[in-house]
């Protein structure tokens, strides 16, 4: 019996045809699962492995290599907030912005707020250097973040 629903299974099967090797679909498959479930359940790892004709250990190894995949024990919150730590952002105050976020949310990067509203992450570069310091909110960049406007950003995400 499969854990993954038919929609995700079909999307993974479609991806298999787009890559030269089944194993290359591991990352996109993990993303599909995490986007749907807010984590990658152990049962999903087994299903992905079966679809890709690799061992569950290979899928798990790939997942654990990258810090952005979450397990059932530590699922993503409703919102994902990435703080850029690139040189451009650091020079324009991202470290202070991150400190303010940690203080207000009472979580550290990699953790989710107790109410499940926000998962805080750090990124090496978001790619919006001209708007430094910046954050990424659910895949949407937000530029020129300051100590003043970060409170409003967090309040909106907590709703």
Coordinates of C-alpha atoms in Angstrom, one line a residue:
X1 CA 0.0 0.0 0.0
X2 CA 1.4 3.4 -1.0
X3 CA 1.6 6.4 1.3
X4 CA 1.8 9.0 -1.5
X5 CA -1.4 10.1 -3.1
X6 CA -1.9 9.5 -6.8
X7 CA -1.3 13.1 -7.7
X8 CA 2.2 13.2 -6.2
X9 CA 3.0 9.7 -7.6
X10 CA 2.0 10.8 -11.1
X11 CA 4.1 14.0 -10.8
X12 CA 7.1 11.9 -9.8
X13 CA 6.5 9.5 -12.7
X14 CA 6.4 12.4 -15.1
X15 CA 9.6 13.8 -13.7
X16 CA 11.3 10.4 -14.3
X17 CA 10.9 10.8 -18.0
X18 CA 12.5 14.3 -17.9
X19 CA 15.8 13.2 -16.3
X20 CA 18.6 10.9 -17.7
X21 CA 18.6 8.7 -14.6
X22 CA 15.9 7.9 -12.1
X23 CA 18.1 8.8 -9.2
X24 CA 18.3 12.4 -10.5
X25 CA 14.6 12.8 -9.6
X26 CA 15.3 12.3 -5.9
X27 CA 15.5 16.1 -5.0
X28 CA 12.4 17.1 -7.0
X29 CA 10.5 14.2 -5.5
X30 CA 11.5 15.2 -2.0
X31 CA 10.4 18.8 -2.8
X32 CA 7.0 17.6 -4.0
X33 CA 6.4 15.6 -0.9
X34 CA 7.6 18.3 1.5
X35 CA 5.4 20.9 -0.3
X36 CA 2.4 18.7 0.2
X37 CA 3.0 17.3 3.7
X38 CA 5.2 20.1 5.2
X39 CA 7.7 17.4 5.9
X40 CA 9.0 14.1 4.4
X41 CA 7.5 11.2 6.2
X42 CA 9.4 8.0 6.5
X43 CA 6.6 6.2 4.5
X44 CA 7.1 8.7 1.7
X45 CA 10.8 7.9 1.6
X46 CA 10.0 4.3 0.9
X47 CA 7.5 5.2 -1.8
X48 CA 10.0 7.5 -3.5
X49 CA 12.6 4.8 -3.4
X50 CA 10.3 2.3 -5.0
X51 CA 9.3 4.7 -7.8
X52 CA 13.0 5.6 -8.5
X53 CA 14.2 2.0 -8.1
X54 CA 16.7 2.9 -5.5
X55 CA 17.0 2.0 -1.8
X56 CA 15.2 4.0 0.9
X57 CA 18.7 4.6 2.4
X58 CA 19.8 6.4 -0.7
X59 CA 16.7 8.7 -0.6
X60 CA 17.2 9.3 3.1
X61 CA 20.9 10.0 2.6
X62 CA 20.1 12.6 0.0
X63 CA 17.4 14.1 2.2
X64 CA 19.7 14.3 5.2
X65 CA 22.5 15.9 3.2
X66 CA 20.4 19.0 2.6
X67 CA 19.2 21.0 5.6
X68 CA 16.0 22.2 4.0
X69 CA 14.1 19.0 4.2
X70 CA 12.1 18.4 7.3
X71 CA 11.1 15.2 9.1
X72 CA 7.9 14.3 10.8
X73 CA 9.5 15.2 14.1
X74 CA 10.3 18.7 12.9
X75 CA 7.8 19.7 10.2
X76 CA 7.6 23.0 8.4
X77 CA 5.4 25.7 9.9
X78 CA 2.6 27.3 7.9
X79 CA 5.2 29.9 6.7
X80 CA 8.8 29.6 5.9
X81 CA 11.1 32.6 6.6
X82 CA 14.6 32.5 5.2
X83 CA 17.1 35.2 6.3
X84 CA 19.9 35.9 3.9
X85 CA 23.4 35.7 5.3
X86 CA 25.3 36.8 2.2
X87 CA 28.0 39.4 2.5
X88 CA 25.8 42.1 0.9
X89 CA 23.1 41.4 3.5
X90 CA 25.5 41.1 6.4
X91 CA 27.0 44.5 5.6
X92 CA 23.6 46.0 5.5
X93 CA 22.3 44.5 8.8
X94 CA 21.0 41.0 8.3
X95 CA 22.7 39.8 11.5
X96 CA 20.7 42.3 13.6
X97 CA 17.5 41.5 11.7
X98 CA 18.1 37.8 12.4
X99 CA 18.7 38.6 16.1
X100 CA 15.4 40.5 16.3
X101 CA 13.5 37.7 14.6
X102 CA 15.0 35.1 17.0
X103 CA 14.1 37.3 20.0
X104 CA 10.6 37.9 18.8
X105 CA 9.8 34.4 17.7
X106 CA 11.7 32.6 20.5
X107 CA 13.2 30.1 17.9
X108 CA 16.5 29.7 16.3
X109 CA 17.2 29.0 12.6
X110 CA 16.0 25.5 11.7
X111 CA 13.2 25.6 14.3
X112 CA 9.4 26.3 14.1
X113 CA 7.4 28.5 16.4
X114 CA 5.3 26.7 19.0
X115 CA 2.1 27.7 17.3
X116 CA 3.4 26.2 14.0
X117 CA 3.1 29.5 12.2
X118 CA 6.7 30.1 11.1
X119 CA 9.8 28.0 10.4
X120 CA 12.9 30.2 10.6
X121 CA 15.8 29.3 8.2
X122 CA 19.1 30.9 7.2
X123 CA 20.2 31.1 3.5
X124 CA 23.7 31.7 2.2
X125 CA 22.3 33.9 -0.5
X126 CA 18.8 34.6 -1.7
X127 CA 20.0 36.4 -4.8
X128 CA 18.4 39.8 -4.2
X129 CA 21.6 41.6 -3.2
X130 CA 20.4 45.0 -4.5
X131 CA 17.7 44.9 -1.9
X132 CA 19.9 43.9 1.0
X133 CA 19.1 43.0 3.7
X134 CA 16.5 40.6 2.4
X135 CA 14.4 37.7 3.5
X136 CA 12.5 35.0 1.6
X137 CA 8.9 34.5 2.8
X138 CA 7.3 31.3 1.3
X139 CA 9.5 31.7 -1.8
X140 CA 8.8 35.4 -2.2
X141 CA 11.7 37.8 -1.7
X142 CA 11.3 40.8 0.6
X143 CA 13.9 43.5 0.2
X144 CA 15.3 46.3 2.5
X145 CA 14.2 44.6 5.7
X146 CA 14.9 46.7 8.7
X147 CA 14.6 46.3 12.5
X148 CA 11.6 48.6 12.2
X149 CA 9.6 46.7 9.5
X150 CA 10.6 43.2 10.5
X151 CA 8.1 43.3 13.4
X152 CA 5.2 44.0 11.0
X153 CA 6.4 41.2 8.7
X154 CA 6.4 38.8 11.6
X155 CA 3.0 39.9 12.9
X156 CA 1.5 39.3 9.4
X157 CA 3.1 35.8 9.3
X158 CA 1.7 34.9 12.7
X159 CA -1.9 35.5 11.7

